[in-house]
Short mmCIF file of C-alpha atoms and ligand atoms in Angstrom, two decimals:
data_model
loop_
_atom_site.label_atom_id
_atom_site.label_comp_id
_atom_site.label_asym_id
_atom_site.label_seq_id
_atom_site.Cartn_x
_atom_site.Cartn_y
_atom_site.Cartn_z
CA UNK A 1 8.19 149.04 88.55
CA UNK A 2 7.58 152.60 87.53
CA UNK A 3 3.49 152.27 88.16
CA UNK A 4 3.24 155.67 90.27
CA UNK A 5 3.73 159.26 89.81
CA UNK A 6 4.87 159.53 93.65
CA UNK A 7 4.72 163.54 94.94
CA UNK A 8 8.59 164.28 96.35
CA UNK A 9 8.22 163.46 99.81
CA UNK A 10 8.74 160.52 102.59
CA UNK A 11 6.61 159.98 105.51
CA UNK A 12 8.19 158.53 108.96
CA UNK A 13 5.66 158.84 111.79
CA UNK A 14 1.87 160.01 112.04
CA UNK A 15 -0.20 160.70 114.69
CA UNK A 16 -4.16 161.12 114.20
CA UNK A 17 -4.21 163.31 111.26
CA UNK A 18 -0.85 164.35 111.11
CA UNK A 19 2.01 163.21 109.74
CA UNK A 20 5.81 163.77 109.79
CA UNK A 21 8.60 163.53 106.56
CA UNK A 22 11.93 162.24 107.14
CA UNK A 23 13.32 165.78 107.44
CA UNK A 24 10.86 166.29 110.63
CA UNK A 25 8.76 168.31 108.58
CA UNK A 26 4.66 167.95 109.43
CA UNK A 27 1.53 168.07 107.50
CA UNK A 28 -2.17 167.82 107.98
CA UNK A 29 -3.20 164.59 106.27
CA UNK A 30 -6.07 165.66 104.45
CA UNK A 31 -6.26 162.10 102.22
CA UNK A 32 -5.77 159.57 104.79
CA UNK A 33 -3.86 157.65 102.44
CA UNK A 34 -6.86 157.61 100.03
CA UNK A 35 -9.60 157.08 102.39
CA UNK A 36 -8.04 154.08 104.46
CA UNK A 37 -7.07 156.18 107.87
CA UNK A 38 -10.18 157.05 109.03
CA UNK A 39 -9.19 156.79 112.91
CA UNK A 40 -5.82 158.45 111.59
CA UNK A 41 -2.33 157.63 112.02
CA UNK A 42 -1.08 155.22 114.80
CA UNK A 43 -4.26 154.88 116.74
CA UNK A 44 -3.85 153.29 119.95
CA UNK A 45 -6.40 151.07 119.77
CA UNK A 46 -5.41 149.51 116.52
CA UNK A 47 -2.09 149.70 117.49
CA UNK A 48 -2.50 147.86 121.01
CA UNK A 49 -4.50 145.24 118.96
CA UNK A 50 -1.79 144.64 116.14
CA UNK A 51 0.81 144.68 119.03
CA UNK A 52 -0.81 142.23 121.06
CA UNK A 53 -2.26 139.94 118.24
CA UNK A 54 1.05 139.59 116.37
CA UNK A 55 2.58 137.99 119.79
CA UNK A 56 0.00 135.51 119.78
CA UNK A 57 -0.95 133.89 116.15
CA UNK A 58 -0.39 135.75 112.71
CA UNK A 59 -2.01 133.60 110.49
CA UNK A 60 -3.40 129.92 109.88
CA UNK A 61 -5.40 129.99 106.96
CA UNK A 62 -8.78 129.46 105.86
CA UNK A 63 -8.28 125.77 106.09
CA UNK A 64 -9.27 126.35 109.59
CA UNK A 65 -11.84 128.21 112.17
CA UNK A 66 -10.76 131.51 113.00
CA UNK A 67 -11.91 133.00 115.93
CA UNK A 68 -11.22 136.89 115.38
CA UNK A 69 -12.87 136.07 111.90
CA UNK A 70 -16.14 135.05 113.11
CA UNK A 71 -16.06 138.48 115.41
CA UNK A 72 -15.29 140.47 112.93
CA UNK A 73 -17.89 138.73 110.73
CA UNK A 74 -20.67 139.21 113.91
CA UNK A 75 -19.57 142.95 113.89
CA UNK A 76 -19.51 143.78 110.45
CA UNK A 77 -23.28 142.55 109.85
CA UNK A 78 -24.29 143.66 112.95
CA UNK A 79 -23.06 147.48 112.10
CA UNK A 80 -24.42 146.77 107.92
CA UNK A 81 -27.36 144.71 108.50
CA UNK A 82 -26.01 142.62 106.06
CA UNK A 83 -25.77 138.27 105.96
CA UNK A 84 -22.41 136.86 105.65
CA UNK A 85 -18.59 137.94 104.41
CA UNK A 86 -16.35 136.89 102.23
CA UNK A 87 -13.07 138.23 103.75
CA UNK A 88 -9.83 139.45 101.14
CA UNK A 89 -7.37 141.56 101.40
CA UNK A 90 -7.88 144.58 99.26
CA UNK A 91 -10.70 146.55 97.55
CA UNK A 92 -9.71 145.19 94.00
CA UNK A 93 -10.62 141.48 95.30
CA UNK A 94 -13.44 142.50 97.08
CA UNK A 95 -15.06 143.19 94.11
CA UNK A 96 -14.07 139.93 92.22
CA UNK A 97 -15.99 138.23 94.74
CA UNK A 98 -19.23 140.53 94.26
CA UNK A 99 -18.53 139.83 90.50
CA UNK A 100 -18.56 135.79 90.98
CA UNK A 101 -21.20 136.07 93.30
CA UNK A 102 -23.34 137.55 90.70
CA UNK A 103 -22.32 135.43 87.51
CA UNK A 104 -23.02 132.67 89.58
CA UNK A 105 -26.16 134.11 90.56
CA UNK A 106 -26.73 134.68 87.23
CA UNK A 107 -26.26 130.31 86.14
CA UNK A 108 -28.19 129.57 88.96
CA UNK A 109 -31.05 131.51 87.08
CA UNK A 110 -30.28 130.18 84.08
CA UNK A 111 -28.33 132.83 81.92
CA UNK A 112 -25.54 131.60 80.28
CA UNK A 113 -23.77 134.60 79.94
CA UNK A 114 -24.48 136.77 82.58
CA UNK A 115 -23.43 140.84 82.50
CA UNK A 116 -23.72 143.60 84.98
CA UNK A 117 -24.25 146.58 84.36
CA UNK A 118 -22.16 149.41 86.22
CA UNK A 119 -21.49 153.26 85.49
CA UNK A 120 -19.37 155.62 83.49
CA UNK A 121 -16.79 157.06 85.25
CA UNK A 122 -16.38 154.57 87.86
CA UNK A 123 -13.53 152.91 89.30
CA UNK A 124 -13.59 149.42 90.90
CA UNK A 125 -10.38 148.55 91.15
CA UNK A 126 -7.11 147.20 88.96
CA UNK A 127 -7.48 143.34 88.78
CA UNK A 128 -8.82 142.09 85.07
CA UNK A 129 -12.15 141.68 86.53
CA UNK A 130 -12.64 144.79 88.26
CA UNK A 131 -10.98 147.02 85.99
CA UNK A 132 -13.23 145.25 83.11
CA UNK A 133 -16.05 146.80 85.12
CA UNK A 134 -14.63 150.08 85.36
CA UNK A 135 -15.96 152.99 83.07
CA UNK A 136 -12.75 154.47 82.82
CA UNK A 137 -11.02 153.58 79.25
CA UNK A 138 -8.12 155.73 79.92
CA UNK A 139 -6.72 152.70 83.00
CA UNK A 140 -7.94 150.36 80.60
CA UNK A 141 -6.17 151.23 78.01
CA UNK A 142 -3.12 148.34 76.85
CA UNK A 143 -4.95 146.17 79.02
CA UNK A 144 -7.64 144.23 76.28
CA UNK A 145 -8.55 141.71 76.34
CA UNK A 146 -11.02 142.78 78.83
CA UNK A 147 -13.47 140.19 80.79
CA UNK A 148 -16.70 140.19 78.33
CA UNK A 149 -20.40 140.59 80.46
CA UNK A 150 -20.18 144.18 81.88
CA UNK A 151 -22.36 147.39 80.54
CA UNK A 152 -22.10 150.65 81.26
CA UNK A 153 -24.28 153.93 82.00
CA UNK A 154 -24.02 157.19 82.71
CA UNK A 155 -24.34 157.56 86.63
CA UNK A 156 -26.91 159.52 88.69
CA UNK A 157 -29.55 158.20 85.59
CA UNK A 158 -31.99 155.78 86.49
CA UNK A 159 -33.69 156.28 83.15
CA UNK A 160 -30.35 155.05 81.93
CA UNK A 161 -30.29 151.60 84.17
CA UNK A 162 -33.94 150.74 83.56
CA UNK A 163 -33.29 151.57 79.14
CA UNK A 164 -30.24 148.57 79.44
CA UNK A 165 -32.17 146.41 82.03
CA UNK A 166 -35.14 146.39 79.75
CA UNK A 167 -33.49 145.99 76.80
CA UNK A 168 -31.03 143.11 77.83
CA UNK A 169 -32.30 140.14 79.35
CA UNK A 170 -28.24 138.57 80.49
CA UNK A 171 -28.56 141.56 82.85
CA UNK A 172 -27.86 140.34 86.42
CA UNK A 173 -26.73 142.89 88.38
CA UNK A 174 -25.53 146.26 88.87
CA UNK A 175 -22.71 147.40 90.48
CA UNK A 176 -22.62 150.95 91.75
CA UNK A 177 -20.49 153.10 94.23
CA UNK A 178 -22.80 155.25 96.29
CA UNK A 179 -20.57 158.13 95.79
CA UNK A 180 -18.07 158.25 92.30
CA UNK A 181 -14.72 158.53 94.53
CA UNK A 182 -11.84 158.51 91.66
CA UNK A 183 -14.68 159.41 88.83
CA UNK A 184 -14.26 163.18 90.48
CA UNK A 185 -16.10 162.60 93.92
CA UNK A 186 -19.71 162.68 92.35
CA UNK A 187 -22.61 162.63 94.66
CA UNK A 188 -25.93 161.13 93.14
CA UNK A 189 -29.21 162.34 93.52
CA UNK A 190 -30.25 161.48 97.07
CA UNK A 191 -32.85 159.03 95.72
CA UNK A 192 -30.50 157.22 93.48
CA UNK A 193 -30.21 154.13 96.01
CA UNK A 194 -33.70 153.91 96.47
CA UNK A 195 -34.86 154.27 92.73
CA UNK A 196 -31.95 151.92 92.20
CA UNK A 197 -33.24 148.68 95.09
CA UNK A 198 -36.85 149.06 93.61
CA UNK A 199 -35.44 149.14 90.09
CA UNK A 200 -33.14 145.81 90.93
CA UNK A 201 -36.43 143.96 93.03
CA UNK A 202 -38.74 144.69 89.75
CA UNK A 203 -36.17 142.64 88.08
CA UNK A 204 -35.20 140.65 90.14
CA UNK A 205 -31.20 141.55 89.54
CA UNK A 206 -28.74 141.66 92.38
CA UNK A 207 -28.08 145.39 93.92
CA UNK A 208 -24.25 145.44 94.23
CA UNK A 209 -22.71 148.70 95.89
CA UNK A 210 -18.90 148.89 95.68
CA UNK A 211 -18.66 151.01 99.33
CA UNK A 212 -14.55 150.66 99.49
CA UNK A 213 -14.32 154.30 99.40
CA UNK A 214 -17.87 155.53 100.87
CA UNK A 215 -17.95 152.49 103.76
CA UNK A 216 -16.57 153.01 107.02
CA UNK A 217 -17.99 155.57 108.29
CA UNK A 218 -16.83 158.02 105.64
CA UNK A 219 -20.02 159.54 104.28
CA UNK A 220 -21.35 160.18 107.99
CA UNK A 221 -22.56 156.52 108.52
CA UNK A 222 -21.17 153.21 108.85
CA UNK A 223 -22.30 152.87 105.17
CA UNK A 224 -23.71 154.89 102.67
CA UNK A 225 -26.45 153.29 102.04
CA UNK A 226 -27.97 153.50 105.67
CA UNK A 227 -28.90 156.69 105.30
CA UNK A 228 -31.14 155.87 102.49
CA UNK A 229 -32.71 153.38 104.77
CA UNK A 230 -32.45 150.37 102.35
CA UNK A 231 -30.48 146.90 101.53
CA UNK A 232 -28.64 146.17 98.86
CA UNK A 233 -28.03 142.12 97.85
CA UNK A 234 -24.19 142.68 97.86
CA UNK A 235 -21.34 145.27 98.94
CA UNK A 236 -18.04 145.43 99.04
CA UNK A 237 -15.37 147.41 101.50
CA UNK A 238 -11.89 147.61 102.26
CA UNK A 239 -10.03 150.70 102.44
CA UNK A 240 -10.76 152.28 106.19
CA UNK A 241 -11.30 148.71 107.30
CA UNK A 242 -8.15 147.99 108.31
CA UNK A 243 -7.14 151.53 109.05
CA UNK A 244 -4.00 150.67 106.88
CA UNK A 245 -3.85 146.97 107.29
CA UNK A 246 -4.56 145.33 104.05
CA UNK A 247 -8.06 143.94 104.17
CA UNK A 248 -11.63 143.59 101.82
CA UNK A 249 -14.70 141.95 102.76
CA UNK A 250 -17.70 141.11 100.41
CA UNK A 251 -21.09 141.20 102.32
CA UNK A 252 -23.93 139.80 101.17
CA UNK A 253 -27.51 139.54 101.90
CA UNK A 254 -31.03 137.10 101.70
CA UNK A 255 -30.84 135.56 98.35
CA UNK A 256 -27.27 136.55 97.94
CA UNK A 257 -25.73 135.56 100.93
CA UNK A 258 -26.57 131.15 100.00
CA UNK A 259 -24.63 131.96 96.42
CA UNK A 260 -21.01 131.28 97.11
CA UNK A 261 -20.24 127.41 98.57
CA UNK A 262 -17.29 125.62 99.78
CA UNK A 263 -14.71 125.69 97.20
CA UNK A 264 -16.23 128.49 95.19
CA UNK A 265 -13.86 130.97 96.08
CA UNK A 266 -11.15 131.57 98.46
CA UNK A 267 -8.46 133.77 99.51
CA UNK A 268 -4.70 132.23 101.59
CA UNK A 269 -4.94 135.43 103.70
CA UNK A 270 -8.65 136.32 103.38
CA UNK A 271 -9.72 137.62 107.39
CA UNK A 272 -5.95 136.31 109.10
CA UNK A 273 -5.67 137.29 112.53
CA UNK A 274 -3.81 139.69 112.76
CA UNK A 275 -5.84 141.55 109.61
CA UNK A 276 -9.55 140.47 111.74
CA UNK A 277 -7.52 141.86 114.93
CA UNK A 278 -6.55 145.45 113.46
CA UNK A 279 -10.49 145.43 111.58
CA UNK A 280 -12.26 144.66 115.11
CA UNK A 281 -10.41 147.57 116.76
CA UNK A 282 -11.27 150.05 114.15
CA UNK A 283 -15.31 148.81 114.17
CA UNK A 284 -15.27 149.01 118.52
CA UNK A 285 -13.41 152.52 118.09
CA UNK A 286 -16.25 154.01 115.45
CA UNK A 287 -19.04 152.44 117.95
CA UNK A 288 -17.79 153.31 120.62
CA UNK A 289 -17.45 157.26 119.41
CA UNK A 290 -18.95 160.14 117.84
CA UNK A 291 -16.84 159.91 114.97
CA UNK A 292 -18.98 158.58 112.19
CA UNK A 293 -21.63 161.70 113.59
CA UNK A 294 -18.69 163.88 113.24
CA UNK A 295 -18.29 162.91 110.10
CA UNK A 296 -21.14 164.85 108.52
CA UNK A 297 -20.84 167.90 111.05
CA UNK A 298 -16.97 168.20 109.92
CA UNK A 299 -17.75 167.36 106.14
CA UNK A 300 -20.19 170.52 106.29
CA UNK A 301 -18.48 172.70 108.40
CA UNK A 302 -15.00 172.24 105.66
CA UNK A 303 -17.57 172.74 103.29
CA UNK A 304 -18.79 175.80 104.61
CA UNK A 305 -15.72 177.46 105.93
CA UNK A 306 -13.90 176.66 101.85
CA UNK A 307 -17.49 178.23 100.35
CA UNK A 308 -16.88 181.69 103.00
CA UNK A 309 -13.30 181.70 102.24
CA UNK A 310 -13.06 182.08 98.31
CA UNK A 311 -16.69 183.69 97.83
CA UNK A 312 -17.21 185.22 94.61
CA UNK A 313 -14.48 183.11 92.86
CA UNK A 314 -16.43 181.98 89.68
CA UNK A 315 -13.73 179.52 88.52
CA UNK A 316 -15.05 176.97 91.65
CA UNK A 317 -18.09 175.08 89.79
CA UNK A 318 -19.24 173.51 92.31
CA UNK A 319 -18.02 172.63 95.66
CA UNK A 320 -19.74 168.95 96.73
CA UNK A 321 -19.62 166.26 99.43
CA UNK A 322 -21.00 163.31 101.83
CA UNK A 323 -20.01 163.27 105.14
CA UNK A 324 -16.05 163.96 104.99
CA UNK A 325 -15.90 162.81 101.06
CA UNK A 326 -15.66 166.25 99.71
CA UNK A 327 -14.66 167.37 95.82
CA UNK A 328 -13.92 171.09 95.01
CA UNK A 329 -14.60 171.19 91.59
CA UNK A 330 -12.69 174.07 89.46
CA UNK A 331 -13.02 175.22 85.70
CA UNK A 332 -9.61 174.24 85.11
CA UNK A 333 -7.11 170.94 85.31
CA UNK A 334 -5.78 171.65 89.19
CA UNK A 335 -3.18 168.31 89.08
CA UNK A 336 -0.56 171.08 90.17
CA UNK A 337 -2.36 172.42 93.09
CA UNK A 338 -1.07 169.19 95.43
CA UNK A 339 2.39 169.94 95.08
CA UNK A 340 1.38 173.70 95.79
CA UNK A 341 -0.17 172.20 99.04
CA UNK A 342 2.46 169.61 99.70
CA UNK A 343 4.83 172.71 99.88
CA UNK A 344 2.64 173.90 102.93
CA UNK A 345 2.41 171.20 104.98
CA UNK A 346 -0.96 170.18 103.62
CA UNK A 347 -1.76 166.50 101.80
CA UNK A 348 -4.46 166.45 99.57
CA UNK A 349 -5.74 165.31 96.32
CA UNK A 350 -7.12 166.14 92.64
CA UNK A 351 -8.95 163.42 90.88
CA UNK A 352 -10.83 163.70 87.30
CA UNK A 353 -8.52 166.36 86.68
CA UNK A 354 -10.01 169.53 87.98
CA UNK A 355 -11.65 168.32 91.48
CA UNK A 356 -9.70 168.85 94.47
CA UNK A 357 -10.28 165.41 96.96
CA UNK A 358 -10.22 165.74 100.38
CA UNK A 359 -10.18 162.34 102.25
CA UNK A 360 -9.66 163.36 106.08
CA UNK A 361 -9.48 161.05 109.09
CA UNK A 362 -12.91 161.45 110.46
CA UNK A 363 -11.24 162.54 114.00
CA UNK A 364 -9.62 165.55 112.30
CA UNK A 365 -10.22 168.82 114.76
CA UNK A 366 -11.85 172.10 114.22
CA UNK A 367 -7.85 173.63 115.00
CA UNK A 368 -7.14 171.49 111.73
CA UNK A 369 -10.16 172.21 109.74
CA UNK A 370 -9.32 175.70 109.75
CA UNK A 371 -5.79 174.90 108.91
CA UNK A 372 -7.08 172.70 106.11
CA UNK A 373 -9.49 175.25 104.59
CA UNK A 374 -7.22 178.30 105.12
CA UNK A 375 -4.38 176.94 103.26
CA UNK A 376 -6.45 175.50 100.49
CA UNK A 377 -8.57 178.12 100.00
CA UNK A 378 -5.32 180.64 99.60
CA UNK A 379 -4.14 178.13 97.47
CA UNK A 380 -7.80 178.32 95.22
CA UNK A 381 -7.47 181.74 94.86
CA UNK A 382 -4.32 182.18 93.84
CA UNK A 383 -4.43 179.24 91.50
CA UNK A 384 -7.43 181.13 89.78
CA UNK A 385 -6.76 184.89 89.78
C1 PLP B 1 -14.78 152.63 94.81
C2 PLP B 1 -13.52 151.85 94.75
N1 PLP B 1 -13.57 150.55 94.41
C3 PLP B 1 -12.46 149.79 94.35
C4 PLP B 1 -11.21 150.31 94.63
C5 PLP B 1 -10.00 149.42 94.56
O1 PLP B 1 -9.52 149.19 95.83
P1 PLP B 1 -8.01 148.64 96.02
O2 PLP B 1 -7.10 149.73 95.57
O3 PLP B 1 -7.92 148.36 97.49
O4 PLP B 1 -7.88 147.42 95.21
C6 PLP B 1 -11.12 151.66 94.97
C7 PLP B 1 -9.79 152.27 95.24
O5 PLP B 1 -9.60 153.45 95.11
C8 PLP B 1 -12.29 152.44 95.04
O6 PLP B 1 -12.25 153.74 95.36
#
């Protein structure tokens, strides 16, 4: 089905962050196939794990133990400091089970007809449930009738959150993504997780943080919300995960983590072997590296180098970022500028129509960065003169 507006080109190979076309052609990956190949392309670790798992057992089902599972489970709450996972297969479904989680939270409680609140401008994925709690009407549009029992608020506004929590009683949750990815790569208030857990324990609603884009390592630790030192009850991932094998996970934590029983929810692939074998290489890679450290050094340094190379330009509002999530925004629509870069060898992104996305593997070199912000910034300049 027609569902994408592809750009005019086929990959073959990668390696780290580059990649080749079919006509041999190569370009610096700066999107990492929208935040999924953090350890870049064809890593040998995740590579010698795929190779080596899909000789021995591909898949069984949840109908019985799975060893890699249980690993991955140790190593994902180890790394989080979360409870428990619910293992999926994409971001999307990740978030259904953080959404079932917290309606069922909500019965146990009580409240018939639990809602949870999440932002404007958000994006949580495509599937009726998660696209019900996205505050984006354009996707949405065609689509009704929407899943009743979500609310939404303008993000970076606590004032906002509190107003609705107050004010509606069904509330039983919010669901938040530490940094807007799609919504134009918006970076909250560095207190906003913090004002946000003491908020949710006041009133005594689940803290839910959709981390598909920001987890992994991506924002300069293994999740965003480390580095405001708290907990929330829930949060979901997929994305980098897998490095580009399909996979979610829902975490959970104290109260949260004793919601979901048998036979509440389920998933025929959910945490397969060969899915837990790809998702344990990529979490002994980024501990046994510098890379999720790198991530912030690199994020700034792009940052910085994009900032010297177009100084003066007053058509760049605001250039912003965590870790290696970065958003150039402009004063214009910019939608044309990835073909522009395409053309030189360079893969990158524009979401919310005038902010330039750039999603690198976190391994990407200082050779590259300077390839990455050269290009682009040319590109800036001449876009705006
Ligand atoms: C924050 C966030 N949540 C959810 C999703 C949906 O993930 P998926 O496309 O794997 O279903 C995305 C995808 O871009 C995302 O960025």
């Amino acid at each position: 089905m027609p569902t994408y507006a592809r750009q005019a080109v086929t990959f073959e190979r990668g390696e780290g962050a580059w990649l080749w076309d079919i006509d041999g052609k190569r370009y610096l990956d700066a999107i990492a196939g929208i935040a999924v190949c953090n350890l870049g392309h064809a890593h040998p670790a995740v590579h010698q794990a795929l190779s080596e798992q899909s000789g021995k057992l591909l898949h069984t089902s949840n109908l019985y133990g799975i060893d890699l599972q249980a690993k991955v489970a140790d190593k994902l709450t180890q790394l989080s400091g979360m409870d428990n996972v619910f293992f999926c297969n994409s971001g999307t479904e990740a978030n259904e089970a953080a959404i079932k989680l917290a309606r069922k939270f909500g019965h146990q409680n009580g409240i018939e007809n639990p809602v949870i609140l999440t932002t404007e401008k958000s994006f949580h994925g495509r599937t009726m449930g998660a696209l019900s709690a996205t505050g984006n009407d354009k996707i949405k549009q065609g689509f009704a009738p929407l899943l009743p029992g979500f609310i939404h608020v303008p993000y970076n506004d606590i004032a906002a959150i509190e107003a609705a929590v107050s004010a509606d009683s069904n509330i039983v949750a919010v669901l938040i993504e530490p940094v807007q990815g799609e919504g134009g790569v918006n970076v909250p208030a560095s207190d906003y997780l913090n004002q946000i857990r003491q908020l949710c324990d006041r009133h005594q609603i689940l803290m839910m943080l959709d981390e598909i884009q920001t987890g992994v390592g991506r924002t300069g630790s293994f999740m965003a919300f480390q580095q405001n030192g708290i907990k929330p009850d829930v949060c979901t991932m997929a994305k980098a995960l897998g490095n580009g094998v399909p996979v979610g996970a829902c975490l959970a934590s104290g109260k949260a983590a004793a919601v979901l029983t048998a036979g509440n929810h389920g998933s025929t692939f959910g945490g397969n072997p060969l899915a837990c074998a790809a998702v344990l290489a990529v979490l002994n890679t980024l501990s046994d590296n510098d890379l999720i450290a790198n991530a912030k050094i690199k994020g700034q340094q792009i940052c910085d180098q994009i900032a010297q190379k177009t100084t003066g330009n007053p058509h760049i509002k605001q250039i912003r970022h965590l870790g290696l999530m970065i958003g150039v925004e402009l004063d214009r629509p910019c939608g044309e500028l990835v073909g522009k870069a395409l053309a030189q060898g360079l893969l990158i992104n524009v979401t919310a129509d005038n902010t330039i996305r750039l999603l690198p593997p976190l391994l990407i070199d200082e050779q590259q960065i300077v390839f990455l912000t050269d290009t682009l910034s040319a590109l800036i300049q001449e876009f705006t003169r």
